Coordinates of C-alpha atoms in Angstrom, one line a residue:
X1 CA 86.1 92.3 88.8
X2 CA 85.3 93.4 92.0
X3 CA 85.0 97.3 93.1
X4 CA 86.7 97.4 96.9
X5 CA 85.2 100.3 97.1
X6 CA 84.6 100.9 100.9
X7 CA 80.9 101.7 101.5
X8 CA 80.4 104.6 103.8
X9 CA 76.7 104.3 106.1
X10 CA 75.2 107.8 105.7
X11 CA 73.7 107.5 109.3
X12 CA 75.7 105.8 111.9
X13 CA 73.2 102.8 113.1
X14 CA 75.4 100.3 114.0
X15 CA 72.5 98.2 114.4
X16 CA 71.6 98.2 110.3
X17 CA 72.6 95.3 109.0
X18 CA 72.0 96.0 105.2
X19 CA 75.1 97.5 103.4
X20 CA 75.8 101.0 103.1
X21 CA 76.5 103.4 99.8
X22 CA 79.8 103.3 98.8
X23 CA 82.4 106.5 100.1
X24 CA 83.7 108.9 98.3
X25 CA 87.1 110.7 98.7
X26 CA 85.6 114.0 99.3
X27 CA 83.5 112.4 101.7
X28 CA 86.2 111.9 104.4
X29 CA 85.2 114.1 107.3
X30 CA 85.5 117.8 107.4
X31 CA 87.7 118.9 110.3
X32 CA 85.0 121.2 111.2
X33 CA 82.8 118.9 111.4
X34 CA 85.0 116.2 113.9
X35 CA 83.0 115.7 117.4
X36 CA 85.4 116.0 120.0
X37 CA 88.2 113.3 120.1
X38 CA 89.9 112.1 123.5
X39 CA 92.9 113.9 124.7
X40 CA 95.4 111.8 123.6
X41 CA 94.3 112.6 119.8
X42 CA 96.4 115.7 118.1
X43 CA 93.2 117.2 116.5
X44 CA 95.6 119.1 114.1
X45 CA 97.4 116.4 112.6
X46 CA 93.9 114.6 112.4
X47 CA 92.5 117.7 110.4
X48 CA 95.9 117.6 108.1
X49 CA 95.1 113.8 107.2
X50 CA 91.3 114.9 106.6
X51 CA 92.5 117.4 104.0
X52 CA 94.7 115.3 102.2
X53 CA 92.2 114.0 100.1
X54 CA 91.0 117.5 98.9
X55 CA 95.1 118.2 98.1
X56 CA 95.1 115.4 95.7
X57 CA 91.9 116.1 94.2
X58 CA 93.9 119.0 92.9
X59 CA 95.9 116.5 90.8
X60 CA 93.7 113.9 90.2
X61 CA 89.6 114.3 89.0
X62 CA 87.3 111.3 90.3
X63 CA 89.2 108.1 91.6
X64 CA 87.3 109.3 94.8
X65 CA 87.7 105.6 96.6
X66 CA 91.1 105.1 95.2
X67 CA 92.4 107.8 97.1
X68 CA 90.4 107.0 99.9
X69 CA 92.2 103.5 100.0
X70 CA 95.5 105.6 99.9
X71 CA 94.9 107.4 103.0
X72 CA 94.0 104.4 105.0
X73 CA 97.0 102.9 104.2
X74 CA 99.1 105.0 105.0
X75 CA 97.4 105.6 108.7
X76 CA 97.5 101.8 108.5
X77 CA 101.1 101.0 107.6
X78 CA 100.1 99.1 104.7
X79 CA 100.0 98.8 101.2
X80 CA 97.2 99.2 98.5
X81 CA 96.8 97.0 95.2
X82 CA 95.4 99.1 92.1
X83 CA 93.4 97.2 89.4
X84 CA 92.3 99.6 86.4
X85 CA 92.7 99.7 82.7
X86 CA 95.6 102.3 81.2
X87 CA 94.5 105.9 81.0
X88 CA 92.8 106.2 84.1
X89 CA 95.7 108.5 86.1
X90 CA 96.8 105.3 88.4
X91 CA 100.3 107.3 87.7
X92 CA 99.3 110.6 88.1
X93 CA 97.8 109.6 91.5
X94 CA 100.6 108.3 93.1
X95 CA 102.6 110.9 92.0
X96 CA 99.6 113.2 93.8
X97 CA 99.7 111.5 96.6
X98 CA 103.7 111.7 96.9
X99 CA 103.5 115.6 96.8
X100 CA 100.5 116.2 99.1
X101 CA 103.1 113.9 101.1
X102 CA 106.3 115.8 100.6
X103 CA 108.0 112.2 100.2
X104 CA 110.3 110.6 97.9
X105 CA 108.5 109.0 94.9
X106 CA 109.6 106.2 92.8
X107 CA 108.0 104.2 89.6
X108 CA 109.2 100.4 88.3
X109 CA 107.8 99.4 85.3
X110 CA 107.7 95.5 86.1
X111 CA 108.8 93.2 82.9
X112 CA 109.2 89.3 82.0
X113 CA 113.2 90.4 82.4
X114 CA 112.9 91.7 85.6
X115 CA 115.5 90.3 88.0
X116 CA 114.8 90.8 92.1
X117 CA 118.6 93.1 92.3
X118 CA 116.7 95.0 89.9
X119 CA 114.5 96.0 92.9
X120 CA 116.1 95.4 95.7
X121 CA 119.5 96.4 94.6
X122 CA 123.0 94.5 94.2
X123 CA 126.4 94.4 95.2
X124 CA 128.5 96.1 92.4
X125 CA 132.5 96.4 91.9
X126 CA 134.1 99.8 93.2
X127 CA 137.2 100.0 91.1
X128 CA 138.5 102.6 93.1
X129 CA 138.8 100.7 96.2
X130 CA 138.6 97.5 94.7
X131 CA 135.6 96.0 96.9
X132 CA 132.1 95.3 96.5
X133 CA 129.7 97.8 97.4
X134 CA 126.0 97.9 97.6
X135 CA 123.9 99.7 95.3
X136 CA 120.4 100.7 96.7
X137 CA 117.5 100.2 94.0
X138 CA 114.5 101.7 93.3
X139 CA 112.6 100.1 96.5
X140 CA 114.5 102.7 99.1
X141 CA 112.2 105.5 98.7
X142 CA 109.2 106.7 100.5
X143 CA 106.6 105.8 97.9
X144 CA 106.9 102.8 95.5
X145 CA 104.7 102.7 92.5
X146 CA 105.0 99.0 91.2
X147 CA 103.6 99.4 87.5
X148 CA 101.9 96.2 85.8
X149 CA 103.4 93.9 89.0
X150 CA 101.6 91.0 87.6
X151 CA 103.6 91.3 84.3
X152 CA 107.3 90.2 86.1
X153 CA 108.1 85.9 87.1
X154 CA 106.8 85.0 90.9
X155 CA 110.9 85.2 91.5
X156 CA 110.6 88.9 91.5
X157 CA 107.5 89.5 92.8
X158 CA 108.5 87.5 95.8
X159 CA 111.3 90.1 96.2
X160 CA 109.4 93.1 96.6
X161 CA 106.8 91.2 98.8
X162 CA 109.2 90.3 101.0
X163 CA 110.4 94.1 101.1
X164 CA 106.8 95.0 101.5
X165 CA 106.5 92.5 104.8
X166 CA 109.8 92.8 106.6
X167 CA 110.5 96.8 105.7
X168 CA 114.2 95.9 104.7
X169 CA 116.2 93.6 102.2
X170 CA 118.7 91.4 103.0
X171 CA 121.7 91.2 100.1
X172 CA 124.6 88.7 100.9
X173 CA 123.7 88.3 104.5
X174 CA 123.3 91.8 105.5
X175 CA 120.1 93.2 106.2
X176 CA 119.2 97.0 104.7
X177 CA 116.3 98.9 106.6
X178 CA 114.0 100.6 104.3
X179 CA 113.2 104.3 104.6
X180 CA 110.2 105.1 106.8
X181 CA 107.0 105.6 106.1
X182 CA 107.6 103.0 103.0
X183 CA 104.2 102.6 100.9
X184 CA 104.0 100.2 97.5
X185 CA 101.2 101.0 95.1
X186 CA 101.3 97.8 92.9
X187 CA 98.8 98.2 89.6
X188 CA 97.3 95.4 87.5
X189 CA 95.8 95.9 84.2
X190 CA 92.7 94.0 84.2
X191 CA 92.2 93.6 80.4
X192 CA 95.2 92.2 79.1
X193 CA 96.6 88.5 80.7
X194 CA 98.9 87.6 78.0
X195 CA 102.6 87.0 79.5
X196 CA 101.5 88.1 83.1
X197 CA 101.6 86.5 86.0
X198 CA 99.1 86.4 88.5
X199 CA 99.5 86.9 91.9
X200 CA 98.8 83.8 94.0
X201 CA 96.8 84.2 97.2
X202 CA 99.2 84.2 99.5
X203 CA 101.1 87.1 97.9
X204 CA 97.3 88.8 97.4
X205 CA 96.8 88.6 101.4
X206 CA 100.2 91.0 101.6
X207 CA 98.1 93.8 100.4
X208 CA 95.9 95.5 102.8
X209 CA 93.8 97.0 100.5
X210 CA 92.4 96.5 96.9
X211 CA 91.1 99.2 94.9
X212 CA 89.9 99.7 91.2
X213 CA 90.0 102.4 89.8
X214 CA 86.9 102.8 86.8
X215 CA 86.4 104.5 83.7
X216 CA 85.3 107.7 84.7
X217 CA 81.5 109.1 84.8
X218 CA 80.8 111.4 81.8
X219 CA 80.8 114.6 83.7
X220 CA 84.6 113.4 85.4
X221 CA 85.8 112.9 81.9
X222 CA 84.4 116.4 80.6
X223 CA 86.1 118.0 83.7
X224 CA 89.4 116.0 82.9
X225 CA 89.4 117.1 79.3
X226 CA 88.4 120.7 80.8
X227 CA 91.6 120.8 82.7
X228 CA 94.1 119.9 79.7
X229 CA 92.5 122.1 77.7
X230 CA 93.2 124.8 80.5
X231 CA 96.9 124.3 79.6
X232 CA 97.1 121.4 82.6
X233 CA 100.6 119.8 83.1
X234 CA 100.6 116.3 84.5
X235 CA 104.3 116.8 84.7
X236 CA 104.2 120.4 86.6
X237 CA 102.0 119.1 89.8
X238 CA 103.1 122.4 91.6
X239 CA 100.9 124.5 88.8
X240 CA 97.9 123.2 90.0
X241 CA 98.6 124.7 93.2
X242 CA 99.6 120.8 94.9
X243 CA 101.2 121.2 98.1
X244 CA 102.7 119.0 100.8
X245 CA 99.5 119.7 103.8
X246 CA 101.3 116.2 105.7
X247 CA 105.0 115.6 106.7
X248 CA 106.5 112.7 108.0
X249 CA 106.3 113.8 111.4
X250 CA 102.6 114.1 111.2
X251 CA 102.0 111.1 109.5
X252 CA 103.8 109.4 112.1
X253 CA 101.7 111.2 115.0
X254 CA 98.8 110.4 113.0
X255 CA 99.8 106.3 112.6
X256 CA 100.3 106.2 116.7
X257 CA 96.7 108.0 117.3
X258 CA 95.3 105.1 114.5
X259 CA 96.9 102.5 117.1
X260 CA 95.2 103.7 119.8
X261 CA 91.7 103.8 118.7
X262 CA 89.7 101.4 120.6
X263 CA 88.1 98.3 119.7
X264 CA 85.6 97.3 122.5
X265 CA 85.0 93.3 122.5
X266 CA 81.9 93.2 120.8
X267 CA 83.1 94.9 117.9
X268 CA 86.5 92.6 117.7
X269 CA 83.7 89.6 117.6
X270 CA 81.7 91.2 115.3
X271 CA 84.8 91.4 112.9
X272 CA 85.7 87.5 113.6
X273 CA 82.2 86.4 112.7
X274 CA 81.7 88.4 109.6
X275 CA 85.5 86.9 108.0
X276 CA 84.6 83.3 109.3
X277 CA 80.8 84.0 107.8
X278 CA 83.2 84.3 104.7
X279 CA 84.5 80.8 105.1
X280 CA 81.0 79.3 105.6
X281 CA 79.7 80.9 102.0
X282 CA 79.1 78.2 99.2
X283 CA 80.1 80.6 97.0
X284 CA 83.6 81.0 98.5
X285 CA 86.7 78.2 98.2
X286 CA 88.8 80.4 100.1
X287 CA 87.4 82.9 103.2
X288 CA 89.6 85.0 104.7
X289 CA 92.1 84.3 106.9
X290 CA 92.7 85.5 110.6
X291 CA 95.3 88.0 109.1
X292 CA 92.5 89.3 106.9
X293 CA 90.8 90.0 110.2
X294 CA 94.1 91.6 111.9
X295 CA 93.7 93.8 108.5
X296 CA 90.1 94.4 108.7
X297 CA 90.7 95.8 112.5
X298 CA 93.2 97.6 111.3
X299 CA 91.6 99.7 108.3
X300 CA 88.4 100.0 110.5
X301 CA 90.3 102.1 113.3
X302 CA 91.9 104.5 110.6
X303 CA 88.2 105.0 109.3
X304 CA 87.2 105.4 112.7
X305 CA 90.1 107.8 113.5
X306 CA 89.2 109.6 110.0
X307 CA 85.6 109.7 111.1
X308 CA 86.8 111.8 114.4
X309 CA 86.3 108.9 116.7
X310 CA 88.7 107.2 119.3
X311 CA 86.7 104.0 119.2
X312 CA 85.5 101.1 116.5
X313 CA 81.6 100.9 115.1
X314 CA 80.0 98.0 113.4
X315 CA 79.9 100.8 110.5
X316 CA 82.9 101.3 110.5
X317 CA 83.9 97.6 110.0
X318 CA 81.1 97.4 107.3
X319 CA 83.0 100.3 105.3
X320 CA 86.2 98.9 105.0
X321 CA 85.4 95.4 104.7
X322 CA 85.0 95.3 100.8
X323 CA 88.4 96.9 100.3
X324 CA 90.0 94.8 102.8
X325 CA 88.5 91.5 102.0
X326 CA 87.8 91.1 98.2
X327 CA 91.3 90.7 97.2
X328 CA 91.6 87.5 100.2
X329 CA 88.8 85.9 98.7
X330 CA 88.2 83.2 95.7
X331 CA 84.7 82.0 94.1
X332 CA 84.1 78.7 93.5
X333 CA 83.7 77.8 89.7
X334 CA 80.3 77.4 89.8
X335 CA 79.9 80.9 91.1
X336 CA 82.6 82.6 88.2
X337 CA 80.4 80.4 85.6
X338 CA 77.4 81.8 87.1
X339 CA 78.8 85.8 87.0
X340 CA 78.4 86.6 90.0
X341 CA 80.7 89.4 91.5
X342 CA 83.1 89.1 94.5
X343 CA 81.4 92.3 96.0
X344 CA 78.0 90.7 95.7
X345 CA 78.7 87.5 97.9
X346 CA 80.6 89.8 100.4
X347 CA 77.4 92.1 101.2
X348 CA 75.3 88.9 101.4
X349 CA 77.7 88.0 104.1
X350 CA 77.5 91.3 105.9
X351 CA 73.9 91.3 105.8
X352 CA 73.8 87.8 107.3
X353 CA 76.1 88.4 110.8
X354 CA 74.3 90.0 113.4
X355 CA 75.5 93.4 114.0
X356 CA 76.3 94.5 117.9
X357 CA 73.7 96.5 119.7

């Protein structure tokens, strides 16, 4: 299993080559602590996305880079892939998220019966005016939590991949846009493989970011146990003082100011060479792709833009790269046989591309 956490440098030298300690959610930047950004930049909408980690920490104990890979995301347009046993709040931090949000907030639990209308939605008879009329299903909402994807037939995946891709559905010939913003949260359980199907590469690649989401520390699970023993409600969110700190119209101010933040040319390279180094490695059979580099530019400029910066360092490709790229990549058998770890071979290949000066 790999852990896509993405690893934060604790001083920016973009010339360091060597890997960095992994982020935590608390450590996204404190507004007060943001250097100057370019005009252009709404430095309050910036300092609402900063705090929307700490709002969801209200809800949720730990899971630091999980939630981390949640706010990218969203800045990014894209969707995240959780991979964690049950019982460690996957739920509970969607549900988080979707109230810091103020958006609308759906859960699928995926099954071998599972047909794509189930998703998607259907045409259904109207007696009343004797027609057929569309039914929306659970996939028009803001926030889509795909429970145990891996655990409906390729059939139905492909239905909600394609939603994921194209933002709408198309059901007898008519095409449905899907609310906007529109983020899916597919889970995996990574302990139980029986009746499941796994999701091929190319459906993997759709994802732009992987997280897992580990047993918790000791002192996590003592605070966790704290809390319910303080009367704490997973179903009453609002008790615990969660509030929405980001609306829609921020989120979209925010998503524009992402788009904006500059990638100088030796940067761009330096993101080309480090996915085709990923190609080149004898422990890989499959490197990423170029759109794994499109999604690697992408999720460095929201951790740039997160970082109070309107341009792109080598740091901040190194931090997101593990999140972005472990989920596009495939050992070779000698390598699984072997044990070695996904995240392992990917620092190697950091280490090894020169790194801009």
């Amino acid at each position: 299993m790999t852990d896509p956490v993405p690893p934060r440098p604790d001083a920016p030298d973009a010339g360091a080559p060597q890997p960095s300690p992994a982020p935590q959610g608390d450590d996204l930047p404190d507004a007060s602590a943001v250097a100057p950004s370019a005009p252009a930049v709404d430095v309050d909408t910036r300092a609402q996305l900063q705090g929307l980690a700490a709002e969801i920490h209200k809800g949720v104990v730990g899971q630091d880079a999980a939630i981390t890979s949640l706010v990218v995301a969203l800045l990014c347009r894209g969707h995240v892939l959780l991979e964690g046993v049950p019982g460690v709040a996957k739920t509970l931090l969607v549900r988080s998220l979707a109230e810091a949000l103020d958006v609308r907030m759906r859960r699928v639990q995926f099954t071998p019966d599972m047909m794509p209308g189930d998703i998607t939605g259907s045409l259904v008879y109207d007696n009343s005016t004797s027609d057929l009329v569309f039914r929306e299903g659970p996939v028009f909402t803001n926030l889509l939590l795909a429970d145990e994807i891996n655990r409906t037939p390729p059939k139905t995946q492909s239905a909600l991949l394609e939603a994921m891709e194209e933002r709408q559905v198309t059901i007898d010939g008519a095409s449905r846009p899907l609310p906007d913003p529109f983020l899916v949260v597919a889970t995996q359980n990574p302990i139980e493989f029986d009746g499941t199907y796994t999701l091929p590469e190319a459906q993997l690649d759709r994802f732009l970011l992987k997280a897992v989401m580990p047993l918790p520390e000791r002192e996590v699970e003592v605070d966790v146990l704290r809390r319910h023993a303080d009367g704490f409600d997973t179903t009453d969110l609002a008790a615990m003082g969660l509030r929405a700190v980001v609306d829609v119209p921020s989120l979209h101010r925010a998503q524009q100011d992402v788009a904006r933040v500059a990638a100088e040319d030796p940067v761009v390279q330096y993101i080309v060479d480090v996915c085709r180094a990923t190609r080149r490695s004898p422990s890989f059979t499959l490197g990423v792709s170029p759109r794994g580099a499109i999604a690697l530019l992408r999720t460095a400029r929201a951790w740039a833009y997160l970082s109070g910066r309107d341009f792109i360092t080598p740091d901040d490709v190194k931090a997101m790269a593990p999140a972005t790229l472990s989920h596009r990549v495939r050992l070779t058998t000698e390598a699984e046989l072997e044990g070695t770890q996904v995240e392992a071979v990917l620092a190697a290949t950091l280490a090894s591309v020169p790194v801009p000066r």
